[in-house]
CSV table of C-alpha atoms in Angstrom, one decimal:
chain,number,residue,atom,x,y,z
L,7,UNK,CA,97.9,99.0,75.0
L,8,UNK,CA,94.9,97.0,74.2
L,9,UNK,CA,93.5,94.3,76.4
L,10,UNK,CA,94.8,91.7,74.0
L,11,UNK,CA,98.3,93.2,74.1
L,12,UNK,CA,98.3,93.2,77.9
L,13,UNK,CA,97.0,89.6,77.9
L,14,UNK,CA,99.8,88.6,75.6
L,15,UNK,CA,102.4,90.4,77.7
L,16,UNK,CA,101.2,88.7,80.9
L,17,UNK,CA,101.1,85.2,79.3
L,18,UNK,CA,104.5,85.5,77.8
L,19,UNK,CA,106.1,87.0,80.9
L,20,UNK,CA,104.7,84.3,83.3
L,21,UNK,CA,105.8,81.6,80.9
L,22,UNK,CA,109.3,82.8,80.8
L,23,UNK,CA,111.3,85.1,83.2
L,24,UNK,CA,108.3,85.9,85.2
L,25,UNK,CA,107.7,82.2,86.1
L,26,UNK,CA,111.3,81.9,87.4
L,27,UNK,CA,110.9,84.9,89.6
L,28,UNK,CA,107.4,84.4,90.9
L,29,UNK,CA,107.6,80.7,91.5
L,30,UNK,CA,110.5,81.5,93.8
L,31,UNK,CA,108.6,84.2,95.5
L,32,UNK,CA,105.6,81.9,96.0
L,33,UNK,CA,107.8,79.1,97.2
L,34,UNK,CA,109.9,78.7,100.4
L,35,UNK,CA,113.5,79.0,98.9
L,36,UNK,CA,116.0,81.7,99.2
L,37,UNK,CA,114.9,85.1,97.8
L,38,UNK,CA,116.2,88.7,98.0
L,39,UNK,CA,114.9,91.3,100.4
L,40,UNK,CA,112.3,92.7,98.0
L,41,UNK,CA,111.0,89.3,96.9
L,42,UNK,CA,110.8,88.2,100.5
L,43,UNK,CA,108.7,91.3,101.3
L,44,UNK,CA,106.3,90.5,98.4
L,45,UNK,CA,106.1,86.9,99.5
L,46,UNK,CA,105.1,87.9,103.0
L,47,UNK,CA,102.6,90.4,101.7
L,48,UNK,CA,100.9,88.0,99.2
L,49,UNK,CA,100.8,85.3,101.9
L,50,UNK,CA,99.0,87.7,104.2
L,51,UNK,CA,96.4,88.3,101.5
L,52,UNK,CA,95.9,84.6,101.0
L,53,UNK,CA,95.7,84.0,104.8
L,54,UNK,CA,93.0,86.7,105.1
L,55,UNK,CA,90.9,85.0,102.4
L,56,UNK,CA,91.3,81.6,104.0
L,57,UNK,CA,90.4,83.0,107.4
L,58,UNK,CA,87.2,84.6,106.0
L,59,UNK,CA,86.2,81.4,104.2
L,60,UNK,CA,86.9,79.1,107.2
L,61,UNK,CA,84.9,81.4,109.5
L,62,UNK,CA,81.8,80.6,107.5
L,63,UNK,CA,82.1,77.0,108.6
L,64,UNK,CA,80.7,75.6,105.4
L,65,UNK,CA,83.7,74.9,103.1
L,66,UNK,CA,82.7,71.3,102.5
L,67,UNK,CA,79.4,72.6,101.0
L,68,UNK,CA,80.9,75.2,98.7
L,69,UNK,CA,82.6,75.4,95.3
L,70,UNK,CA,85.3,77.9,94.5
L,71,UNK,CA,86.9,79.4,91.3
L,72,UNK,CA,90.4,80.8,91.8
L,73,UNK,CA,90.9,82.9,88.7
L,74,UNK,CA,94.6,83.6,88.2
L,75,UNK,CA,95.8,80.9,90.6
L,76,UNK,CA,99.5,81.1,89.9
L,77,UNK,CA,101.3,78.2,91.5
L,78,UNK,CA,98.3,77.4,93.8
L,79,UNK,CA,99.1,79.6,96.8
L,80,UNK,CA,95.4,79.8,97.6
L,81,UNK,CA,93.9,76.9,95.7
L,82,UNK,CA,95.9,74.2,97.3
L,83,UNK,CA,95.4,75.1,100.9
L,84,UNK,CA,91.7,75.8,100.2
L,85,UNK,CA,91.4,72.3,98.8
L,86,UNK,CA,93.3,70.9,101.8
L,87,UNK,CA,90.9,72.6,104.2
L,88,UNK,CA,88.1,70.6,102.7
L,89,UNK,CA,86.4,72.7,100.1
L,90,UNK,CA,83.8,70.8,98.2
L,91,UNK,CA,85.4,71.7,94.9
L,92,UNK,CA,88.2,74.1,93.7
L,93,UNK,CA,88.5,75.0,90.1
L,94,UNK,CA,91.8,76.9,89.6
L,95,UNK,CA,93.1,78.5,86.4
L,96,UNK,CA,95.9,80.7,85.2
L,97,UNK,CA,96.9,82.2,81.9
L,98,UNK,CA,100.4,80.8,82.3
L,99,UNK,CA,100.9,77.1,81.4
L,100,UNK,CA,104.1,77.2,83.4
L,101,UNK,CA,102.3,78.4,86.5
L,102,UNK,CA,99.7,75.7,86.2
L,103,UNK,CA,102.3,73.0,85.6
L,104,UNK,CA,104.0,74.1,88.9
L,105,UNK,CA,100.7,74.1,90.7
L,106,UNK,CA,99.9,70.6,89.5
L,107,UNK,CA,103.4,69.5,90.7
L,108,UNK,CA,102.7,70.9,94.1
L,109,UNK,CA,99.3,69.3,94.2
L,110,UNK,CA,100.7,65.9,93.3
L,111,UNK,CA,102.8,66.1,96.5
L,112,UNK,CA,99.7,66.4,98.7
L,113,UNK,CA,98.1,63.0,99.5
L,114,UNK,CA,94.5,62.4,98.7
L,115,UNK,CA,93.9,65.8,97.1
L,116,UNK,CA,91.1,65.0,94.7
L,117,UNK,CA,88.8,68.1,95.1
L,118,UNK,CA,90.8,70.4,92.9
L,119,UNK,CA,91.0,70.9,89.1
L,120,UNK,CA,93.8,73.0,87.6
L,121,UNK,CA,93.5,74.3,84.1
L,122,UNK,CA,95.3,76.8,81.7
L,123,UNK,CA,92.8,79.6,80.8
L,124,UNK,CA,92.7,83.3,80.6
L,125,UNK,CA,90.1,85.1,82.7
L,126,UNK,CA,87.7,85.9,79.9
L,127,UNK,CA,87.5,82.2,78.9
L,128,UNK,CA,86.3,81.0,82.3
L,129,UNK,CA,82.9,79.4,82.4
L,130,UNK,CA,80.7,77.5,84.9
L,131,UNK,CA,79.0,78.5,88.2
L,132,UNK,CA,80.6,78.6,91.6
L,133,UNK,CA,79.5,79.6,95.0
L,134,UNK,CA,82.5,81.9,95.4
L,135,UNK,CA,84.8,83.4,92.7
L,136,UNK,CA,88.3,84.6,93.8
L,137,UNK,CA,90.7,86.7,91.9
L,138,UNK,CA,93.8,87.8,93.8
L,139,UNK,CA,96.4,90.3,92.5
L,140,UNK,CA,95.5,89.9,88.9
L,141,UNK,CA,94.1,93.3,88.0
L,142,UNK,CA,97.5,94.9,88.5
L,143,UNK,CA,98.4,93.5,85.1
L,144,UNK,CA,95.5,95.1,83.3
L,145,UNK,CA,94.4,98.8,82.8
L,146,UNK,CA,91.4,100.3,84.6
L,147,UNK,CA,89.5,100.6,81.3
L,148,UNK,CA,89.3,96.8,81.2
L,149,UNK,CA,88.7,96.1,84.9
L,150,UNK,CA,84.9,96.6,84.7
L,151,UNK,CA,84.6,94.0,81.9
L,152,UNK,CA,86.8,91.5,83.8
L,153,UNK,CA,84.8,92.0,87.0
L,154,UNK,CA,81.5,91.6,85.1
L,155,UNK,CA,82.6,88.3,83.8
L,156,UNK,CA,83.8,87.1,87.2
L,157,UNK,CA,80.5,88.1,88.7
L,158,UNK,CA,78.6,86.1,86.1
L,159,UNK,CA,80.4,83.0,87.4
L,160,UNK,CA,79.5,83.6,91.1
L,161,UNK,CA,76.4,82.4,92.8
L,162,UNK,CA,77.0,84.1,96.1
L,163,UNK,CA,80.3,85.9,96.5
L,164,UNK,CA,83.3,87.5,94.7
L,165,UNK,CA,86.6,88.3,96.4
L,166,UNK,CA,89.1,90.4,94.5
L,167,UNK,CA,92.4,92.1,95.5
L,168,UNK,CA,94.2,94.8,93.6
L,169,UNK,CA,96.8,97.6,93.9
L,170,UNK,CA,94.8,100.6,95.0
L,171,UNK,CA,95.5,104.1,93.7
L,172,UNK,CA,97.6,106.0,96.2
L,173,UNK,CA,100.4,108.7,96.2
L,174,UNK,CA,102.9,106.2,97.5
L,175,UNK,CA,102.3,103.7,94.7
L,176,UNK,CA,102.4,106.5,92.1
L,177,UNK,CA,105.9,107.5,93.3
L,178,UNK,CA,107.1,103.9,93.3
L,179,UNK,CA,105.7,103.4,89.8
L,180,UNK,CA,107.5,106.5,88.6
L,181,UNK,CA,110.8,105.4,90.1
L,182,UNK,CA,110.4,102.0,88.4
L,183,UNK,CA,110.1,103.6,85.0
L,184,UNK,CA,113.7,104.9,85.3
L,185,UNK,CA,114.9,101.3,85.4
L,186,UNK,CA,114.0,99.6,82.1
L,187,UNK,CA,115.4,96.3,81.0
L,188,UNK,CA,115.1,92.5,81.5
L,189,UNK,CA,114.3,92.9,85.2
L,190,UNK,CA,111.1,94.8,84.5
L,191,UNK,CA,107.8,92.9,84.9
L,192,UNK,CA,104.5,93.4,83.2
L,193,UNK,CA,102.9,96.9,83.2
L,194,UNK,CA,101.6,97.7,86.7
L,195,UNK,CA,98.1,99.3,86.9
L,196,UNK,CA,96.5,100.8,90.0
L,197,UNK,CA,92.7,100.8,90.5
L,198,UNK,CA,90.3,103.1,92.3
L,199,UNK,CA,88.5,101.3,95.1
L,200,UNK,CA,85.4,103.4,94.2
L,201,UNK,CA,85.6,102.2,90.6
L,202,UNK,CA,86.0,98.5,91.6
L,203,UNK,CA,83.1,98.7,94.1
L,204,UNK,CA,80.9,100.4,91.4
L,205,UNK,CA,81.7,97.6,88.9
L,206,UNK,CA,80.8,95.0,91.4
L,207,UNK,CA,77.6,96.8,92.3
L,208,UNK,CA,76.6,97.1,88.6
L,209,UNK,CA,76.6,93.3,88.5
L,210,UNK,CA,74.5,92.9,91.7
L,211,UNK,CA,77.3,92.6,94.3
L,212,UNK,CA,77.7,94.7,97.4
L,213,UNK,CA,81.1,95.0,99.2
L,214,UNK,CA,80.8,93.6,102.7
L,215,UNK,CA,84.4,93.4,104.0
L,216,UNK,CA,87.7,94.9,103.0
L,217,UNK,CA,91.3,94.4,104.2
L,218,UNK,CA,94.3,96.5,103.2
L,219,UNK,CA,97.7,94.8,103.2
L,220,UNK,CA,100.5,97.3,103.2
L,221,UNK,CA,104.2,96.5,103.1
L,222,UNK,CA,107.2,98.4,101.7
L,223,UNK,CA,107.0,96.5,98.3
L,224,UNK,CA,103.5,95.1,98.4
L,225,UNK,CA,100.2,97.0,98.4
L,226,UNK,CA,96.9,95.1,98.1
L,227,UNK,CA,93.3,95.9,98.8
L,228,UNK,CA,91.1,92.9,99.3
L,229,UNK,CA,87.3,93.3,98.8
L,230,UNK,CA,84.6,90.7,99.6
L,231,UNK,CA,81.3,91.4,97.8
L,232,UNK,CA,78.1,89.3,98.2
L,233,UNK,CA,75.3,89.0,95.7
L,234,UNK,CA,72.3,91.2,96.4
L,235,UNK,CA,70.5,90.7,93.1
């Protein structure tokens, strides 16, 4: 699979069956046990990011880029908490459409911009760049280039979460390969924490904090890296 192939797969999936599935997961309606577990796990990652950012006490003075915003699970509450500006994008037009609909239901939310864009096409400069649970859709061979681009957009800090390499995840992935069909999602890629940290360091960012969120059907390692050069 080339990067372009994976990008096309991700775009097509989240504009079709993937949107139906993940918009429910990121919503508050009825879901099955596995989906509920993923919802809880993802929300914990979002809550961790929000708590770290709020602890700084300077949201009103900071701009944020949420790369791969989905339906706005992070972007919308970040804007509601008074961020100076939130630029949120997703490769899926359906996801962005849903995020805009959710934003329209929040009174006086005028500090957020929602756009359809793939990660490589993002531009601008932001105090903090955030990319949650996106790298799982792309192979490790492309992660360094993706992180390099994200780092080029960040003035001060990058936060990224991904599925870390582990024996448990390897087993779950192998089991999933026995069940092909319409229920399958995009290809799931795991990433080495060492490799991710090295890619950040190569672009002048040093990991300062980490949080590992482990649940039966959701594994995510969150890294916060600050600019050192």
